CSV table of C-alpha atoms and ligand atoms in Angstrom, one decimal:
chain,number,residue,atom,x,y,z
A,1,UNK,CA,0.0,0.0,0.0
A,2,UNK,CA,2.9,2.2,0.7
A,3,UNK,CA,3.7,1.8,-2.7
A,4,UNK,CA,0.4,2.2,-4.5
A,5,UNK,CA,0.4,5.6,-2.2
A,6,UNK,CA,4.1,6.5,-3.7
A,7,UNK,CA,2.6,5.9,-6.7
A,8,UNK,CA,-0.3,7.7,-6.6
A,9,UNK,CA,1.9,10.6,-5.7
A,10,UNK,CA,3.4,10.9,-8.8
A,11,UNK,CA,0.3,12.1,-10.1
A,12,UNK,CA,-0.3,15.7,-8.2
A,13,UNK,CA,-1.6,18.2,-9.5
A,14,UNK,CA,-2.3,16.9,-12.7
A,15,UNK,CA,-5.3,14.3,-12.6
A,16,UNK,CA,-8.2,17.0,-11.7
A,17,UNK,CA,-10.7,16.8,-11.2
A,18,UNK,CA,-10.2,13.2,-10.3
A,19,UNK,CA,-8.2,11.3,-7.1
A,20,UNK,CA,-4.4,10.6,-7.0
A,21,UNK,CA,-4.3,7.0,-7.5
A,22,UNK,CA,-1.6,4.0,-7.6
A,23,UNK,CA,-2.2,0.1,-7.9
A,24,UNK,CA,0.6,-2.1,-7.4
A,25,UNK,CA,-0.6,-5.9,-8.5
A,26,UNK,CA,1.6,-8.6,-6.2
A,27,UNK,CA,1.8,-12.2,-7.2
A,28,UNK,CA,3.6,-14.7,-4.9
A,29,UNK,CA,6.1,-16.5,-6.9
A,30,UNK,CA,7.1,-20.8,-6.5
A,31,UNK,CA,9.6,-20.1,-3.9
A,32,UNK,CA,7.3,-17.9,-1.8
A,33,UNK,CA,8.6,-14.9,-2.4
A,34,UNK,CA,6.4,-11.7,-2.8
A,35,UNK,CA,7.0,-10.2,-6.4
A,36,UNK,CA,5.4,-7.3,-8.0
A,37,UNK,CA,3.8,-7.9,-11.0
A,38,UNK,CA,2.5,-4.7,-12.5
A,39,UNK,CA,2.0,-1.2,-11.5
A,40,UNK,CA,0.6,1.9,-12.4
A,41,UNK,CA,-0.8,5.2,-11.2
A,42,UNK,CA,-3.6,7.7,-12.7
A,43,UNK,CA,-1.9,10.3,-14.8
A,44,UNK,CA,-4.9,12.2,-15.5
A,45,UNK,CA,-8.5,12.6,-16.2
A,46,UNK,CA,-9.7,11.1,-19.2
A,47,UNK,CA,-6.6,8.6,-19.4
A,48,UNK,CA,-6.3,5.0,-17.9
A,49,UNK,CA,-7.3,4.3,-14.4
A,50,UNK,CA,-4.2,3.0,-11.9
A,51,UNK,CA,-5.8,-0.6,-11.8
A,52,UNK,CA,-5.7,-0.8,-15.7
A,53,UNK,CA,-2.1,0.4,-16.3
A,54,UNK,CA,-1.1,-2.3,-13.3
A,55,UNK,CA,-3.4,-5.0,-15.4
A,56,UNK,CA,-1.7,-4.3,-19.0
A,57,UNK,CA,1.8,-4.5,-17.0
A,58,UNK,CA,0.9,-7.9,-15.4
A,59,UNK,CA,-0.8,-9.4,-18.4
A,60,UNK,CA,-1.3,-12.9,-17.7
A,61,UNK,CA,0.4,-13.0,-14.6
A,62,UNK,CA,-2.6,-11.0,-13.2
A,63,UNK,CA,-4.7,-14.0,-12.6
A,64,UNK,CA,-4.6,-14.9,-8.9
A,65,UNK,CA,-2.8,-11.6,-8.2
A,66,UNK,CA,-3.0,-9.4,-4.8
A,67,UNK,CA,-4.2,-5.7,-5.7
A,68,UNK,CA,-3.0,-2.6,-3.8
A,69,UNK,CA,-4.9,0.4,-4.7
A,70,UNK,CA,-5.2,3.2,-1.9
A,71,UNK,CA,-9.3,4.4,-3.6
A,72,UNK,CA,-11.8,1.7,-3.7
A,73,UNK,CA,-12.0,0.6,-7.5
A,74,UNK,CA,-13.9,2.3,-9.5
A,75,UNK,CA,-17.5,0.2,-10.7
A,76,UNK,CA,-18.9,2.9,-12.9
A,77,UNK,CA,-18.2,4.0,-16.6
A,78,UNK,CA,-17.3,8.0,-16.5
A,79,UNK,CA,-14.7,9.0,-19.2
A,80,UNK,CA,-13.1,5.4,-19.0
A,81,UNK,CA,-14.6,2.1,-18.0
A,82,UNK,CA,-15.4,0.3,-14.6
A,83,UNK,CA,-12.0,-0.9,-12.9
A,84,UNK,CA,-14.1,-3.6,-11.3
A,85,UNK,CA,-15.1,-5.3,-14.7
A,86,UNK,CA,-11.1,-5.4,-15.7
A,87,UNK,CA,-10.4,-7.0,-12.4
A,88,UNK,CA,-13.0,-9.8,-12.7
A,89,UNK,CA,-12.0,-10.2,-16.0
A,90,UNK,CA,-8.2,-11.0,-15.3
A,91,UNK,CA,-8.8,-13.2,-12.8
A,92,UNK,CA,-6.9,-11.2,-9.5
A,93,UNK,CA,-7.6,-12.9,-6.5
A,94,UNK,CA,-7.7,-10.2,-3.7
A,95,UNK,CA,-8.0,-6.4,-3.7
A,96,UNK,CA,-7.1,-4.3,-0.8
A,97,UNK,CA,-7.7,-0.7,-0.7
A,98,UNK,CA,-7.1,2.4,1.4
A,99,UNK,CA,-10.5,3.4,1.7
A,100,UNK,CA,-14.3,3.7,0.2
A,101,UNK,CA,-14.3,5.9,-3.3
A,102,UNK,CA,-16.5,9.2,-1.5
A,103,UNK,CA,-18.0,9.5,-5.7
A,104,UNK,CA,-21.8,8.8,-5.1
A,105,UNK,CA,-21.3,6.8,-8.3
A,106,UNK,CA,-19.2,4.2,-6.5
A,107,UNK,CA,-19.5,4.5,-2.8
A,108,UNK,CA,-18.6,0.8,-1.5
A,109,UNK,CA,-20.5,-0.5,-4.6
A,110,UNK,CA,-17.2,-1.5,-5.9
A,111,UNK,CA,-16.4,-3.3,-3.1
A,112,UNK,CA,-19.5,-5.1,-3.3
A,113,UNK,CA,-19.1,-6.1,-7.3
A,114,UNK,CA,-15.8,-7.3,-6.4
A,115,UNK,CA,-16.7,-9.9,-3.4
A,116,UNK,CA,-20.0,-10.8,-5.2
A,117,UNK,CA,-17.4,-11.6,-8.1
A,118,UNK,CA,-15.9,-14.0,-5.7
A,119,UNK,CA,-12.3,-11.5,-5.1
A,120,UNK,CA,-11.7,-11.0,-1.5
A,121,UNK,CA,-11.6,-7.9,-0.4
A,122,UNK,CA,-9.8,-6.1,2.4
A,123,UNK,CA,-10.2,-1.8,3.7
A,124,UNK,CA,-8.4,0.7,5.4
A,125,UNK,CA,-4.6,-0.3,5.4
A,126,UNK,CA,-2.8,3.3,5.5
A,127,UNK,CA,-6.2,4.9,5.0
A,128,UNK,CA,-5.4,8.5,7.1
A,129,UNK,CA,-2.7,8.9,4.7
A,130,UNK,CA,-5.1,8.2,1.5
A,131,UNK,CA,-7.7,10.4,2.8
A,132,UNK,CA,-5.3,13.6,3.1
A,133,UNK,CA,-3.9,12.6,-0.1
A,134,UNK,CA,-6.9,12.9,-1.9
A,135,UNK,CA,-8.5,15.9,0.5
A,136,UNK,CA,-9.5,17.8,-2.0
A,137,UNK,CA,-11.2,15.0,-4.9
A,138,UNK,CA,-12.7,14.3,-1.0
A,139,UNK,CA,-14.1,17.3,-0.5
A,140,UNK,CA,-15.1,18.2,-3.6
A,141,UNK,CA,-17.1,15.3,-4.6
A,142,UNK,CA,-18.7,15.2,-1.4
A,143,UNK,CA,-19.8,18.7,-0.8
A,144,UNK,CA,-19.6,20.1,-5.0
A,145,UNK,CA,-17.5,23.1,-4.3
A,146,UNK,CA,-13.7,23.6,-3.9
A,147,UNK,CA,-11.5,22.4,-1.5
A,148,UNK,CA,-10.7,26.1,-0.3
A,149,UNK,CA,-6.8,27.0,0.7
A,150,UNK,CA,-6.5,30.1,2.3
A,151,UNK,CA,-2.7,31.7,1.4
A,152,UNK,CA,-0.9,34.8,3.1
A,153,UNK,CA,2.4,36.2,3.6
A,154,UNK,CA,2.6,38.3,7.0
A,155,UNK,CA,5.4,40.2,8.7
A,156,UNK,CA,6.1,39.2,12.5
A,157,UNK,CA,3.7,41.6,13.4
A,158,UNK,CA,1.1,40.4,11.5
A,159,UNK,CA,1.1,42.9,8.6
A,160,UNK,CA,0.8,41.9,4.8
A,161,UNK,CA,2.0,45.9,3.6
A,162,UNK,CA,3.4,49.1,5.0
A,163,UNK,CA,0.8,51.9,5.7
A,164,UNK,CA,1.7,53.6,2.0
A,165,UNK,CA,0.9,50.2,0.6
A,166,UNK,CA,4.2,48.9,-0.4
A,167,UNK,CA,4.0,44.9,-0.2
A,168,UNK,CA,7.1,43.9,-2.6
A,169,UNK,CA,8.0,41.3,-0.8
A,170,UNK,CA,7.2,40.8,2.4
A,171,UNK,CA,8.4,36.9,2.0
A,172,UNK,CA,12.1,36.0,0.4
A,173,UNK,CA,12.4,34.6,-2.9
A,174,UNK,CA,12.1,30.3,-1.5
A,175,UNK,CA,8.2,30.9,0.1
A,176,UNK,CA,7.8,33.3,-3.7
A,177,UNK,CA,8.4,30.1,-5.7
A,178,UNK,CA,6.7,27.7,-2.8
A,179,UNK,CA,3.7,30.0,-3.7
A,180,UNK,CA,4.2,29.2,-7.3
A,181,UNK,CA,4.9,25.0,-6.9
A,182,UNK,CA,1.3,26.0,-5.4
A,183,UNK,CA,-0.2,27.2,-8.1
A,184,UNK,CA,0.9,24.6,-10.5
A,185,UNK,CA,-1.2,22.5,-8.4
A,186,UNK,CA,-4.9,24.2,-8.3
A,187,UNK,CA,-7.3,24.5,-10.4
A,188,UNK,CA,-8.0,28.3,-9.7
A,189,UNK,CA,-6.6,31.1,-7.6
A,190,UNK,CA,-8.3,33.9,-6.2
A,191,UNK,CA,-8.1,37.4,-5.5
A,192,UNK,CA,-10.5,40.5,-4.8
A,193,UNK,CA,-10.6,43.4,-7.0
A,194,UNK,CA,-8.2,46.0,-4.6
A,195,UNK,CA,-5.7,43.3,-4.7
A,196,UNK,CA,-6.1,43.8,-8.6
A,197,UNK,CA,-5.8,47.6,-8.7
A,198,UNK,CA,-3.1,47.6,-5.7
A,199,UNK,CA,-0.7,45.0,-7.0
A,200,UNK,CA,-1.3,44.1,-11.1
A,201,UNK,CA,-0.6,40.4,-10.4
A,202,UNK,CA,-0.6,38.3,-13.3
A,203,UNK,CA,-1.3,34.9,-11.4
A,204,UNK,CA,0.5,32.7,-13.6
A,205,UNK,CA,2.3,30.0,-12.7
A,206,UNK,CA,6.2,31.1,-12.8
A,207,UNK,CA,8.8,28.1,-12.8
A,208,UNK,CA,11.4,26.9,-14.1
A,209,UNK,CA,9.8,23.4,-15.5
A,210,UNK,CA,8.3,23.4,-18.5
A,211,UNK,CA,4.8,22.0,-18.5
A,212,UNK,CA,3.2,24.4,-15.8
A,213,UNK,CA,-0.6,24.8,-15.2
A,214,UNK,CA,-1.9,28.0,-15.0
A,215,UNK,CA,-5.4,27.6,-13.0
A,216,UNK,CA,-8.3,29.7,-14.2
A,217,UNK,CA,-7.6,33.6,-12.3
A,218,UNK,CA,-10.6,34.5,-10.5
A,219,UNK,CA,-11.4,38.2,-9.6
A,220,UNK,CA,-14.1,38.8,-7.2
A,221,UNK,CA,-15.0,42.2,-8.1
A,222,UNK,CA,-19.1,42.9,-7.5
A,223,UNK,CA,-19.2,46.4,-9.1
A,224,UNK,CA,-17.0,45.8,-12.2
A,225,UNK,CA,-13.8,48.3,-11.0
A,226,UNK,CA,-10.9,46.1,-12.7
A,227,UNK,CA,-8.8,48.1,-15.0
A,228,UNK,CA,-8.8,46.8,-18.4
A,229,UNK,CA,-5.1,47.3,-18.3
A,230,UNK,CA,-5.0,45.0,-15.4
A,231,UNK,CA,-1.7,42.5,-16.1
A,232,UNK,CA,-4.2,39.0,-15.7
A,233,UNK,CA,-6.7,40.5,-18.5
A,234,UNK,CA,-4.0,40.9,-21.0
A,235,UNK,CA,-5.1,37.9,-23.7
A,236,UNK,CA,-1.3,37.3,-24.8
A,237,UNK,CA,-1.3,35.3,-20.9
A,238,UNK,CA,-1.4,31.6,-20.2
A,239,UNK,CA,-4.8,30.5,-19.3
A,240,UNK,CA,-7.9,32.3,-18.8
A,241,UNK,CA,-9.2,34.7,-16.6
A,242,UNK,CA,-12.8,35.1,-15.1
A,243,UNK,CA,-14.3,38.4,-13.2
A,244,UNK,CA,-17.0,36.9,-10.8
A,245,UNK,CA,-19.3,40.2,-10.5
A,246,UNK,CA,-22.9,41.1,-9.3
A,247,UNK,CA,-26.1,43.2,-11.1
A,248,UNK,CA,-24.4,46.3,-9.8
A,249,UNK,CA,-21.6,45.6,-13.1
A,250,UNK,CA,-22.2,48.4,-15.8
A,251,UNK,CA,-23.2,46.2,-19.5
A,252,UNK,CA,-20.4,48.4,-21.3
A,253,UNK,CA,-17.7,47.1,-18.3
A,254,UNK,CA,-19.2,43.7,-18.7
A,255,UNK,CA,-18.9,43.9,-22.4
A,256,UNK,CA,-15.4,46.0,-22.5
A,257,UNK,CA,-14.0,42.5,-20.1
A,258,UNK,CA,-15.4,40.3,-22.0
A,259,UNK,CA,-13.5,42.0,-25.0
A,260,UNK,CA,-10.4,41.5,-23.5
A,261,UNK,CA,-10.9,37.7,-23.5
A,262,UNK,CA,-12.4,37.2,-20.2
A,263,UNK,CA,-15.4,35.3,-18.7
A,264,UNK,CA,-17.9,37.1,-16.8
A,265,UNK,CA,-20.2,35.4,-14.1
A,266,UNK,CA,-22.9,37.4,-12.8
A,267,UNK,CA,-23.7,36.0,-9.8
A,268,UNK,CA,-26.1,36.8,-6.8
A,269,UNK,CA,-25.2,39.5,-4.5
A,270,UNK,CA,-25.1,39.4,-0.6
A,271,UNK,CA,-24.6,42.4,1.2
A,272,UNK,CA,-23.0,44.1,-2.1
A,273,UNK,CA,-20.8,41.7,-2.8
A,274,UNK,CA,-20.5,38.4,-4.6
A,275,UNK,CA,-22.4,35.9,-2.5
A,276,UNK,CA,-19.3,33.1,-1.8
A,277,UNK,CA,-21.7,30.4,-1.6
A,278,UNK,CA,-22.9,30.7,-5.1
A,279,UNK,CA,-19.5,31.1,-6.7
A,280,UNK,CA,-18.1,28.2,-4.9
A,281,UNK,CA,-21.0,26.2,-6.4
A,282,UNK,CA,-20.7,27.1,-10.3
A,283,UNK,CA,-16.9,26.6,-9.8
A,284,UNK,CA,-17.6,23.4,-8.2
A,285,UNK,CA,-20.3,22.1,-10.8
A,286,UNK,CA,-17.3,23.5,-13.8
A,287,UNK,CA,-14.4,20.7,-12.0
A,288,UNK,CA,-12.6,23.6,-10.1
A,289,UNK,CA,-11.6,21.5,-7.0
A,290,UNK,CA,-9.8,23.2,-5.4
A,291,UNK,CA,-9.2,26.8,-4.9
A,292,UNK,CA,-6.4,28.9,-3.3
A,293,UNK,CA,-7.6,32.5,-2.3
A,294,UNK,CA,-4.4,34.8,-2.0
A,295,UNK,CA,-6.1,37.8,-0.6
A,296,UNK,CA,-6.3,40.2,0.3
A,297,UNK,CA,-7.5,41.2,3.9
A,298,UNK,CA,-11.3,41.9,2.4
A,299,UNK,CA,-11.7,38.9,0.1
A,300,UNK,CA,-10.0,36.8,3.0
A,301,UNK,CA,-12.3,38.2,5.5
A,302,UNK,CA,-15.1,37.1,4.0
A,303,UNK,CA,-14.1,33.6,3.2
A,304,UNK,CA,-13.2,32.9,7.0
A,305,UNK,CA,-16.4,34.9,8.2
A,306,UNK,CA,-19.0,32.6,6.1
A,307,UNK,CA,-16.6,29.8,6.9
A,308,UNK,CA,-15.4,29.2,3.7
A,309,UNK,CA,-12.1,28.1,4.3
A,310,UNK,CA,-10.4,23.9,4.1
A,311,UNK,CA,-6.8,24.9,4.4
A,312,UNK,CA,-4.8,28.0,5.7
A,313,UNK,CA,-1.0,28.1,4.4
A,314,UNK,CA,0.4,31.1,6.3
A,315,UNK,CA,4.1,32.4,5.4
A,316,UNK,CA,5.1,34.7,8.8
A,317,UNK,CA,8.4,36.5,7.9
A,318,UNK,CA,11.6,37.9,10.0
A,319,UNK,CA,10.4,41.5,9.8
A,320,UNK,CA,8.7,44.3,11.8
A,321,UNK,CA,6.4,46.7,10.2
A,322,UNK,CA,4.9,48.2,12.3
A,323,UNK,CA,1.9,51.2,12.1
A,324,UNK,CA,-1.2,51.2,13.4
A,325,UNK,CA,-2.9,51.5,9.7
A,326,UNK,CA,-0.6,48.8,7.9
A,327,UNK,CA,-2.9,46.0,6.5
A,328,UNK,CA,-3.1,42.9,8.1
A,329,UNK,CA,-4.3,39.3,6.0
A,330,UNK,CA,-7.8,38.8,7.6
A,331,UNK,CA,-10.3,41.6,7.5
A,332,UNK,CA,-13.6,41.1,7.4
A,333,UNK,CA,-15.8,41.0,10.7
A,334,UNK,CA,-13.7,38.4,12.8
A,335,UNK,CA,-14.0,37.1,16.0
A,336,UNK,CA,-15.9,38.5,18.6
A,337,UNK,CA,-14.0,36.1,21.5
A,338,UNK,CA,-11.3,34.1,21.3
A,339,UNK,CA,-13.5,31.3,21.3
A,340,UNK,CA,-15.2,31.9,18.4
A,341,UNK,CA,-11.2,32.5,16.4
A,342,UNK,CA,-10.4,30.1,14.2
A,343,UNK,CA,-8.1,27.7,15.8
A,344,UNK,CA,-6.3,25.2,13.2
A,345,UNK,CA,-6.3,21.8,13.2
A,346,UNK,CA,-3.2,19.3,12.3
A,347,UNK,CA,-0.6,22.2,12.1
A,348,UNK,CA,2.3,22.1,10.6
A,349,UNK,CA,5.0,23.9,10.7
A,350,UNK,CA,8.3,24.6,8.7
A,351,UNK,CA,11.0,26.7,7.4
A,352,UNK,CA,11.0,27.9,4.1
A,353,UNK,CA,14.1,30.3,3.1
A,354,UNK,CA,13.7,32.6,6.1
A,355,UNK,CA,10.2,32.5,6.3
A,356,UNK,CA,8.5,30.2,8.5
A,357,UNK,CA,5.1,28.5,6.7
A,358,UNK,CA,2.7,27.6,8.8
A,359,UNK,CA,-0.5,25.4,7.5
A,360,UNK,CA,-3.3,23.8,9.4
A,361,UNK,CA,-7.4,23.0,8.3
A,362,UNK,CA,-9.9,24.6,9.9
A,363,UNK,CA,-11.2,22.0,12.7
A,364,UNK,CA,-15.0,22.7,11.7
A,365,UNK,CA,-16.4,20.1,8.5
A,366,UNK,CA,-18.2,22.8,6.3
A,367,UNK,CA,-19.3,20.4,3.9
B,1,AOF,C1,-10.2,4.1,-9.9
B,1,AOF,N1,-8.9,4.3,-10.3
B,1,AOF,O1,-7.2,5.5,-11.0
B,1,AOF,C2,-9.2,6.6,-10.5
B,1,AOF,C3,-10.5,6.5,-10.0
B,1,AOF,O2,-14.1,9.6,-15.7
B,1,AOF,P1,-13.3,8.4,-15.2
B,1,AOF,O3,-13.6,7.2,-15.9
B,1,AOF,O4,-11.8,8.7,-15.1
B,1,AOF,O5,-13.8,8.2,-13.6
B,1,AOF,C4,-13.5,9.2,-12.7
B,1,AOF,C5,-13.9,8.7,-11.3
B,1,AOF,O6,-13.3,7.4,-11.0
B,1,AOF,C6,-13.5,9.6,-10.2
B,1,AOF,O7,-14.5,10.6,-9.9
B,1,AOF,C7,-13.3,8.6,-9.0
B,1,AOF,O8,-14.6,8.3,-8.5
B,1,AOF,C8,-12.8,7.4,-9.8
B,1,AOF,N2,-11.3,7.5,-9.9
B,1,AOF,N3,-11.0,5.2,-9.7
B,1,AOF,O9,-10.7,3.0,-9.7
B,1,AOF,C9,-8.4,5.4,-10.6
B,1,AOF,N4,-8.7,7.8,-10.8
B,2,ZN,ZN1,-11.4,2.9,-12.2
């Protein structure tokens, strides 16, 4: 299992918006000795399952082979066909997996086709490790919005800019390109409007590999104030760009965006501003599982007030800003106690460059 998890691996960030997975078929040899057979993990959607790339590996030595696979087989015909049918069909004798596939289209009835089929089946070797693997196919198949990762970069006194503004760079150049690996990895990245007029990111993916992903840029901006000369509307960039807005959007800013190449969702308003829930939904429903939000303090607010927020990756660097009116990452309403704060769960913490990352998930299930 350890190795159908290595395996699996080997996939990140590239099979969305289905799981990382790895099979490794074992097949016990005349003198006793354990031998792999075949192996194989899921390179990405619309390609060969794990189990199938492991089954062409094996060939005929499949038949009365031992399966490790750390996601229940799959028993349903999406973009390929059903992994249980293959497994039959070549004769292994045992499966064991990591844990239940959460897709309502599976759901233990893989499990089910395979012991009614006669293969013994065994669950939950190494299944804590399966589950965080695959956190966000988890979460998104199970509640149909993003798996939500909330990013900042903050000074030791908690400030994100000075009081003019100035925010180039609070972090050194290692947590820059962590930020980046990060990116390669999502399906779409966040930011609010004042981030857009304040900093002209572009929000591509900068590295030095060659086949990058660039996830869809999303700019919440409810009244329509980004500057067509924004950086991440130019149409000569990498991927696409969408400006989720409200009714309160004038048509010839609507249009003039949509001119420049972008998408424009009009969505419901709450308060004034984009309503979270309903954005999270249409990305969910268009295979955007996962999201990271990079700020700033407004658009971070908000996520954490409605609750909005899987994952918080938080770079704190060796510096002192200081000023009462410098920015800090989470606006919004906040706490009212201490008891109400969001306290993360699972925390990690490590040194990157000179800059210490900190990243937890918020405690709280919000699916
Ligand atoms: C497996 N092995 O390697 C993967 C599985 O559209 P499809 O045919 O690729 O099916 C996608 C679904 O299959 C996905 O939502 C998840 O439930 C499962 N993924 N299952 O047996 C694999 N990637
Ligand atoms: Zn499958």
């Amino acid at each position: 299992m350890e190795r159908a998890l290595r395996l699996a691996e080997r996939g990140r960030g590239r099979t969305s918006p289905n799981p990382m997975v790895g099979a490794v078929l074992v097949q016990e040899g005349a003198d006793g000795v354990l031998k792999v057979v075949g192996e194989g993990f899921h390179h990405r959607a619309g390609e060969p399952h794990a189990e199938i790339l492991a089954l062409r590996q094996a060939d005929q030595r499949a038949r009365g082979a031992i399966l490790y696979v750390n996601l229940e087989p799959c028993c349903h015909a999406g973009r390929t066909p059903p992994c249980t049918q293959a497994l039959i069909a070549a004769g292994v004798a045992e499966v064991h997996m990591a844990m239940l596939d959460p897709n309502p289209r599976v759901a233990g009835r893989g499990r089910a086709e395979l012991e009614a089929a006669g293969i013994r089946t065994v669950l939950g070797e190494r299944e804590a490790r399966a589950r965080a693997l695959n956190e966000v196919f988890v979460h998104w198949i199970t509640a149909g919005r993003p798996f939500v990762i909330a990013k900042f970069a903050a000074s030791l006194d908690g400030k994100i800019a000075t009081r003019t503004g100035d925010a180039r760079w609070i972090t050194g150049p290692e947590a820059r390109r962590h930020t980046h690996r990060l990116r390669d990895q999502v399906d779409g990245i966040l930011v609010g409007v004042n981030t857009v007029i304040a900093d002209d990111p572009a929000l591509t993916t900068r590295l030095e590999q060659t086949n990058v992903r660039h996830p869809l840029r999303i700019v919440l901006d409810s009244a329509g104030r980004t500057p067509l000369t924004a950086r991440l509307l130019d149409p000569a960039l990498p991927g696409r760009t969408l400006v989720a807005t409200t009714g309160a959007i004038p048509a010839e800013i609507r249009q003039a965006l949509m001119d420049r190449g972008a998408q424009v969702w009009v969505l419901p308003a709450r308060k004034g501003r984009v309503d979270l829930e309903s954005l999270l939904g249409e990305l969910g429903q268009r295979e955007i599982t996962s999201l990271l939000v990079e700020g700033g303090g407004t658009v971070l607010g908000s996520f954490f007030d409605r609750g909005l927020v899987n994952k918080v990756l938080a770079f704190v660097a060796p510096l002192i800003v200081g000023g009462r009116d410098a920015p800090t990452p989470v606006q919004g309403a906040g706490a009212t106690c201490l008891a109400d704060a969001w306290r993360l769960d699972r925390v990690q913490i490590r040194q990157v460059g000179e800059d210490v990352l900190i990243e937890g998930y918020l405690g709280r299930e919000i699916a």
